């Protein structure tokens, strides 16, 4: 499996962005430098890019269809700022904070999508991250999505070998009413 190394975008995310409806509203949670937000807006999506680091959000303000939100989602006083928002799609890449998993799923509109890609427990043998708090257990994303009655479109637990190997889980799922 190859990944786009030049700008740190995930080829898996890029492939699945093309499966989202045109002009959908995407929340890019813990967006970091915003490479996925930029790609999404180029593909015609409206994006809310959220991260704790204001310095990483600054350059995203120059893009037409990106709204930025600086938020510390791990701060219990405000960690789920989006409770009254419903998104057509939510993307999380290289981030895990289990206390907000229910909130993430609850903020996806019916017939909306979840794209989640982050590190799994096996990543310990490749280096960081290696703290169990930030690593998914085997089948964790799949089981949580099924519990939330999401229709699984694509799921994989893989080891990507390139310059630096990494173990990840990926899920692309759709929220249905039933």
XYZ file of N, CA and C in Angstrom:
534
model
N 0.854 -1.167 0.000
C 0.000 0.000 0.000
C 0.896 1.225 0.000
N 0.710 2.100 -0.944
C 1.549 3.292 -0.987
C 0.769 4.485 -0.466
N 1.454 5.383 0.139
C 0.880 6.604 0.669
C 1.566 7.774 -0.023
N 0.873 8.870 -0.133
C 1.435 10.073 -0.712
C 2.356 10.709 0.325
N 3.652 10.604 0.113
C 4.630 11.088 1.088
C 4.932 12.568 0.917
N 4.673 13.131 -0.258
C 5.100 14.495 -0.525
C 4.385 15.526 0.347
N 3.105 15.331 0.636
C 2.419 16.310 1.456
C 1.671 15.671 2.616
N 1.980 14.436 2.914
C 1.440 13.728 4.073
C -0.052 13.454 3.975
N -0.627 13.531 2.776
C -2.025 13.135 2.635
C -2.080 11.626 2.474
N -3.143 11.070 2.967
C -3.344 9.634 2.873
C -3.994 9.295 1.536
N -3.412 8.370 0.810
C -4.014 7.952 -0.464
C -5.366 7.295 -0.212
N -5.539 6.644 0.928
C -6.814 6.023 1.277
C -7.890 7.086 1.497
N -7.551 8.153 2.213
C -8.492 9.255 2.430
C -8.833 9.899 1.089
N -7.822 10.155 0.297
C -8.033 10.786 -1.019
C -8.992 9.945 -1.869
N -8.783 8.644 -1.889
C -9.646 7.742 -2.669
C -11.088 7.822 -2.173
N -11.279 7.837 -0.862
C -12.635 7.830 -0.313
C -13.312 9.196 -0.331
N -12.548 10.279 -0.380
C -13.149 11.599 -0.572
C -13.959 11.610 -1.860
N -13.471 10.915 -2.862
C -14.157 10.898 -4.166
C -15.492 10.160 -4.093
N -15.726 9.397 -3.016
C -16.991 8.687 -2.830
C -18.006 9.493 -2.021
N -17.620 10.685 -1.581
C -18.543 11.534 -0.832
C -19.366 12.381 -1.789
N -20.592 12.714 -1.402
C -21.423 13.572 -2.272
C -20.787 14.945 -2.469
N -20.943 15.483 -3.656
C -20.430 16.820 -3.983
C -21.044 17.839 -3.027
N -20.283 18.798 -2.597
C -20.718 19.898 -1.739
C -21.136 19.442 -0.335
N -20.718 18.263 0.074
C -21.064 17.856 1.440
C -20.218 18.647 2.433
N -20.694 18.726 3.668
C -19.998 19.456 4.725
C -19.188 18.452 5.540
N -17.875 18.587 5.498
C -16.934 17.680 6.149
C -16.317 18.342 7.374
N -16.298 17.621 8.485
C -15.519 18.037 9.650
C -14.210 17.271 9.612
N -13.098 17.993 9.506
C -11.765 17.405 9.573
C -11.275 17.650 10.991
N -11.442 16.642 11.836
C -11.187 16.766 13.263
C -9.728 16.466 13.578
N -9.116 17.327 14.388
C -7.688 17.226 14.687
C -6.913 17.261 13.374
N -7.196 18.294 12.600
C -6.730 18.381 11.208
C -5.240 18.620 11.049
N -4.553 18.999 12.121
C -3.119 19.252 11.987
C -2.857 20.368 10.993
N -1.956 20.140 10.053
C -1.609 21.173 9.070
C -2.679 21.346 8.001
N -3.707 20.508 8.019
C -4.840 20.714 7.125
C -4.708 20.154 5.730
N -3.768 19.238 5.514
C -3.581 18.713 4.159
C -4.837 18.037 3.630
N -5.586 17.346 4.491
C -6.826 16.701 4.032
C -7.932 17.734 3.802
N -7.964 18.798 4.620
C -8.941 19.875 4.434
C -8.747 20.546 3.079
N -7.497 20.809 2.744
C -7.183 21.461 1.460
C -7.612 20.566 0.307
N -7.279 19.298 0.392
C -7.677 18.353 -0.651
C -9.196 18.290 -0.776
N -9.901 18.215 0.337
C -11.367 18.121 0.322
C -11.992 19.345 -0.339
N -11.515 20.520 -0.019
C -12.106 21.713 -0.624
C -11.795 21.795 -2.109
N -10.653 21.280 -2.533
C -10.338 21.234 -3.971
C -11.285 20.297 -4.707
N -11.813 19.297 -3.984
C -12.748 18.351 -4.581
C -14.200 18.834 -4.485
N -14.403 20.047 -3.974
C -15.733 20.626 -3.923
C -16.470 20.449 -2.615
N -15.802 19.993 -1.576
C -16.448 19.820 -0.281
C -16.334 21.108 0.537
N -17.315 21.355 1.377
C -17.241 22.442 2.360
C -16.620 21.840 3.616
N -15.643 22.510 4.195
C -14.849 21.911 5.263
C -14.844 22.785 6.517
N -15.029 22.132 7.649
C -14.722 22.738 8.941
C -13.473 22.024 9.426
N -12.385 22.772 9.546
C -11.100 22.220 9.976
C -10.885 22.609 11.430
N -10.771 21.596 12.293
C -10.647 21.853 13.731
C -9.348 21.284 14.269
N -8.659 22.083 15.077
C -7.423 21.632 15.698
C -7.136 22.517 16.907
N -6.299 22.036 17.798
C -5.901 22.799 18.979
C -4.851 23.854 18.646
N -4.072 23.623 17.597
C -2.915 24.465 17.274
C -3.295 25.564 16.271
N -3.484 26.768 16.783
C -3.881 27.898 15.945
C -2.864 28.182 14.847
N -1.598 27.935 15.115
C -0.573 28.214 14.103
C -0.711 27.308 12.884
N -1.284 26.138 13.070
C -1.507 25.237 11.938
C -2.767 25.602 11.159
N -3.684 26.306 11.799
C -4.944 26.677 11.157
C -4.840 27.966 10.334
N -3.871 28.801 10.654
C -3.762 30.131 10.029
C -3.788 30.072 8.508
N -2.972 29.213 7.911
C -2.887 29.196 6.441
C -4.151 28.642 5.785
N -5.013 27.982 6.548
C -6.249 27.445 5.977
C -7.304 28.533 5.757
N -7.139 29.667 6.414
C -8.104 30.765 6.288
C -8.128 31.357 4.878
N -7.094 31.085 4.086
C -7.030 31.619 2.721
C -7.817 30.798 1.714
N -8.382 29.678 2.148
C -9.112 28.811 1.234
C -10.609 29.093 1.321
N -11.231 29.143 0.154
C -12.625 29.559 0.018
C -13.605 28.717 0.849
N -13.543 27.430 0.784
C -14.553 26.574 1.409
C -14.076 25.903 2.703
N -13.131 26.558 3.404
C -12.653 26.012 4.677
C -12.919 27.021 5.791
N -13.633 26.571 6.808
C -13.838 27.335 8.034
C -12.958 26.690 9.095
N -12.233 27.502 9.835
C -11.344 26.944 10.860
C -11.925 27.158 12.257
N -11.667 26.189 13.121
C -12.101 26.262 14.509
C -10.939 25.793 15.380
N -10.485 26.672 16.268
C -9.456 26.266 17.228
C -10.173 25.737 18.457
N -9.914 24.482 18.782
C -10.594 23.867 19.915
C -9.715 22.773 20.520
N -9.742 22.708 21.834
C -9.073 21.629 22.550
C -10.140 20.589 22.879
N -10.272 19.585 22.037
C -11.339 18.595 22.213
C -11.063 17.636 23.363
N -9.898 17.737 23.962
C -9.591 16.910 25.124
C -9.849 17.643 26.445
N -10.211 18.910 26.371
C -10.555 19.688 27.553
C -12.016 19.399 27.888
N -12.275 18.837 29.042
C -13.624 18.393 29.396
C -14.641 19.523 29.405
N -14.208 20.769 29.573
C -15.150 21.884 29.583
C -15.666 22.226 28.188
N -14.883 21.905 27.153
C -15.343 22.267 25.808
C -15.006 21.222 24.763
N -14.699 19.995 25.179
C -14.141 19.063 24.213
C -15.080 18.659 23.093
N -16.380 18.834 23.259
C -17.220 18.559 22.094
C -18.043 19.788 21.736
N -17.366 20.712 21.123
C -17.936 21.968 20.671
C -18.995 21.756 19.595
N -18.994 20.598 18.955
C -19.834 20.345 17.779
C -21.130 19.608 18.093
N -21.587 19.618 19.355
C -22.743 18.808 19.725
C -24.031 19.252 19.037
N -24.122 20.481 18.594
C -25.319 20.939 17.888
C -25.134 20.955 16.379
N -24.016 20.442 15.914
C -23.734 20.406 14.476
C -23.887 18.986 13.964
N -24.392 18.890 12.770
C -24.483 17.586 12.120
C -23.797 17.701 10.777
N -22.824 16.851 10.578
C -21.985 16.904 9.389
C -22.356 15.797 8.418
N -22.152 16.072 7.139
C -22.364 15.054 6.105
C -21.268 14.000 6.175
N -20.105 14.402 6.671
C -18.972 13.476 6.799
C -18.031 13.999 7.877
N -17.403 13.064 8.576
C -16.373 13.420 9.554
C -15.137 12.592 9.235
N -14.003 13.278 9.200
C -12.705 12.652 8.963
C -11.840 12.805 10.204
N -11.245 11.699 10.625
C -10.230 11.721 11.663
C -9.049 10.929 11.130
N -7.877 11.533 11.150
C -6.680 10.877 10.653
C -5.549 11.060 11.661
N -4.966 9.936 12.077
C -3.828 9.943 13.005
C -4.160 10.600 14.339
N -5.336 10.295 14.857
C -5.756 10.870 16.141
C -6.733 9.923 16.815
N -6.597 9.780 18.136
C -7.528 8.970 18.908
C -7.673 9.557 20.302
N -8.912 9.854 20.662
C -9.268 10.264 22.017
C -10.614 9.615 22.306
N -10.567 8.454 22.937
C -11.751 7.615 23.108
C -12.947 8.313 23.759
N -12.756 9.232 24.716
C -13.930 9.849 25.345
C -14.862 10.582 24.379
N -14.415 10.919 23.175
C -15.304 11.635 22.247
C -15.846 10.748 21.125
N -15.562 9.459 21.150
C -16.030 8.596 20.062
C -17.541 8.645 19.880
N -18.299 8.567 20.959
C -19.758 8.656 20.832
C -20.189 9.975 20.212
N -19.551 11.061 20.633
C -19.886 12.384 20.098
C -19.624 12.455 18.597
N -18.523 11.875 18.163
C -18.198 11.870 16.729
C -19.321 11.194 15.955
N -19.687 9.998 16.352
C -20.737 9.263 15.649
C -22.071 10.004 15.709
N -22.380 10.605 16.849
C -23.648 11.305 17.008
C -23.723 12.587 16.182
N -22.595 13.115 15.751
C -22.573 14.354 14.967
C -22.587 14.117 13.461
N -22.702 12.878 13.054
C -22.819 12.552 11.622
C -24.304 12.484 11.284
N -24.715 13.194 10.230
C -26.104 13.144 9.778
C -26.456 11.726 9.336
N -27.755 11.408 9.385
C -28.190 10.149 8.778
C -27.827 10.187 7.303
N -27.363 9.098 6.790
C -26.822 8.973 5.432
C -25.503 9.714 5.272
N -24.885 10.107 6.403
C -23.575 10.738 6.379
C -22.484 9.693 6.557
N -21.237 10.131 6.452
C -20.102 9.219 6.387
C -19.063 9.472 7.473
N -18.389 8.402 7.832
C -17.239 8.454 8.727
C -16.031 7.924 7.970
N -14.958 8.701 7.981
C -13.664 8.251 7.459
C -12.699 8.359 8.640
N -12.223 7.227 9.085
C -11.354 7.225 10.266
C -10.149 6.362 9.966
N -8.978 6.936 10.177
C -7.721 6.233 9.916
C -6.736 6.622 11.006
N -6.332 5.635 11.812
C -5.350 5.936 12.842
C -4.570 4.686 13.219
N -3.673 4.842 14.125
C -2.733 3.777 14.476
C -3.387 2.696 15.335
N -2.911 1.467 15.159
C -3.387 0.340 15.953
C -2.263 -0.179 16.852
N -2.636 -1.066 17.771
C -1.698 -1.584 18.778
C -0.399 -2.121 18.192
N -0.476 -2.747 17.043
C 0.732 -3.313 16.436
C 1.789 -2.265 16.116
N 1.390 -0.995 16.116
C 2.335 0.069 15.795
C 3.470 0.158 16.821
N 3.261 -0.403 18.016
C 4.306 -0.367 19.063
C 5.627 -0.922 18.557
N 5.571 -1.918 17.699
C 6.825 -2.513 17.223
C 7.541 -1.646 16.194
N 6.884 -0.585 15.714
C 7.505 0.299 14.716
C 7.947 1.636 15.300
N 7.593 1.901 16.545
C 7.961 3.176 17.149
C 6.737 3.943 17.598
N 6.808 5.251 17.501
C 5.725 6.113 17.988
C 4.658 6.298 16.920
N 3.407 6.479 17.356
C 2.963 6.431 18.734
C 2.973 4.997 19.259
N 3.257 4.876 20.547
C 3.280 3.550 21.159
C 2.549 3.509 22.503
N 1.946 4.615 22.889
C 1.148 4.684 24.101
C -0.217 4.046 23.819
N -0.615 3.019 24.588
C -1.884 2.326 24.341
C -3.104 3.243 24.311
N -3.034 4.397 24.990
C -4.151 5.340 24.970
C -4.419 5.872 23.563
N -3.405 5.860 22.714
C -3.527 6.435 21.379
C -3.491 5.375 20.279
N -3.645 4.123 20.665
C -3.606 3.019 19.698
C -4.897 2.213 19.781
N -5.479 1.945 18.641
C -6.707 1.151 18.591
C -6.417 -0.316 18.858
N -7.299 -0.946 19.606
C -7.216 -2.393 19.816
C -7.724 -3.090 18.559
N -7.379 -4.342 18.410
C -7.799 -5.105 17.239
C -9.323 -5.030 17.091
N -9.770 -4.632 15.916
C -11.194 -4.570 15.603
C -11.962 -3.452 16.295
N -11.282 -2.563 17.001
C -11.978 -1.543 17.792
C -12.846 -0.611 16.948
N -12.319 -0.085 15.867
C -13.115 0.803 15.006
C -14.299 0.062 14.389
N -14.064 -1.138 13.935
C -15.118 -1.945 13.325
C -16.227 -2.228 14.339
N -15.863 -2.674 15.521
C -16.856 -2.999 16.544
C -17.642 -1.773 16.986
N -16.962 -0.646 17.149
C -17.645 0.574 17.571
C -18.608 1.046 16.486
N -18.194 0.958 15.239
C -19.056 1.372 14.126
C -20.290 0.483 14.029
N -20.111 -0.799 14.215
C -21.254 -1.726 14.181
C -22.206 -1.438 15.333
N -21.648 -1.150 16.505
C -22.467 -0.815 17.669
C -23.314 0.426 17.388
N -22.767 1.346 16.609
C -23.472 2.576 16.248
C -24.335 2.388 14.997
N -24.455 1.148 14.550
C -25.300 0.775 13.409
C -24.892 1.461 12.102
N -23.592 1.589 11.925
C -23.056 2.150 10.684
C -22.957 1.034 9.646
N -23.203 1.372 8.403
C -23.008 0.428 7.305
C -21.532 0.511 6.910
N -20.828 -0.590 7.017
C -19.395 -0.606 6.726
C -19.198 -0.691 5.213
N -18.553 0.300 4.656
C -18.248 0.324 3.225
C -16.872 -0.284 2.993
N -15.935 0.092 3.842
C -14.571 -0.428 3.735
C -13.927 -0.426 5.113
N -13.237 -1.505 5.424
C -12.526 -1.584 6.694
C -11.264 -2.398 6.484
N -10.189 -1.955 7.114
C -8.970 -2.758 7.067
C -8.085 -2.442 8.261
N -7.381 -3.473 8.684
C -6.309 -3.355 9.658
C -5.071 -3.805 8.910
N -4.149 -2.885 8.690
C -3.008 -3.212 7.846
C -1.709 -2.658 8.418
N -0.644 -3.199 7.898
C 0.685 -2.651 8.154
C 1.166 -2.079 6.829
N 1.455 -0.809 6.861
C 1.962 -0.116 5.672
C 3.478 -0.116 5.772
N 4.113 -0.622 4.749
C 5.578 -0.632 4.735
C 6.057 0.372 3.710
N 6.815 1.280 4.165
C 7.461 2.296 3.350
C 8.692 2.722 4.123
N 9.127 3.939 3.985
C 10.315 4.388 4.705
C 10.186 4.090 6.200
N 9.025 4.405 6.768
C 8.723 4.100 8.165
C 7.446 3.276 8.193
N 7.538 2.037 8.645
C 6.357 1.178 8.707
C 5.415 1.673 9.794
N 4.121 1.393 9.577
C 3.124 1.751 10.577
C 1.951 0.781 10.500
N 1.326 0.555 11.634
C 0.158 -0.317 11.724
C -1.062 0.570 11.946
N -2.065 0.418 11.076
C -3.233 1.288 11.171
C -4.533 0.519 10.960
N -5.600 1.145 11.414
C -6.961 0.713 11.112
C -7.613 1.833 10.325
N -8.454 1.435 9.377
C -9.160 2.401 8.538
C -10.598 1.942 8.395
N -11.507 2.905 8.482
C -12.900 2.565 8.230
C -13.570 3.679 7.451
N -14.348 3.282 6.481
C -15.224 4.182 5.723
C -16.611 3.582 5.916
N -17.491 4.348 6.586
C -18.801 3.808 6.949
C -19.870 4.875 6.743
N -21.103 4.414 6.602
C -22.241 5.299 6.373
C -23.250 5.111 7.498
N -23.742 6.218 8.001
C -24.724 6.176 9.069
C -26.121 5.999 8.466
N -26.818 4.998 8.924
C -28.168 4.782 8.411
C -29.174 4.907 9.549
N -30.423 5.096 9.187
C -31.481 5.309 10.188
C -31.816 4.023 10.913
N -31.565 2.902 10.296
C -31.997 1.630 10.893
C -30.818 0.756 11.220
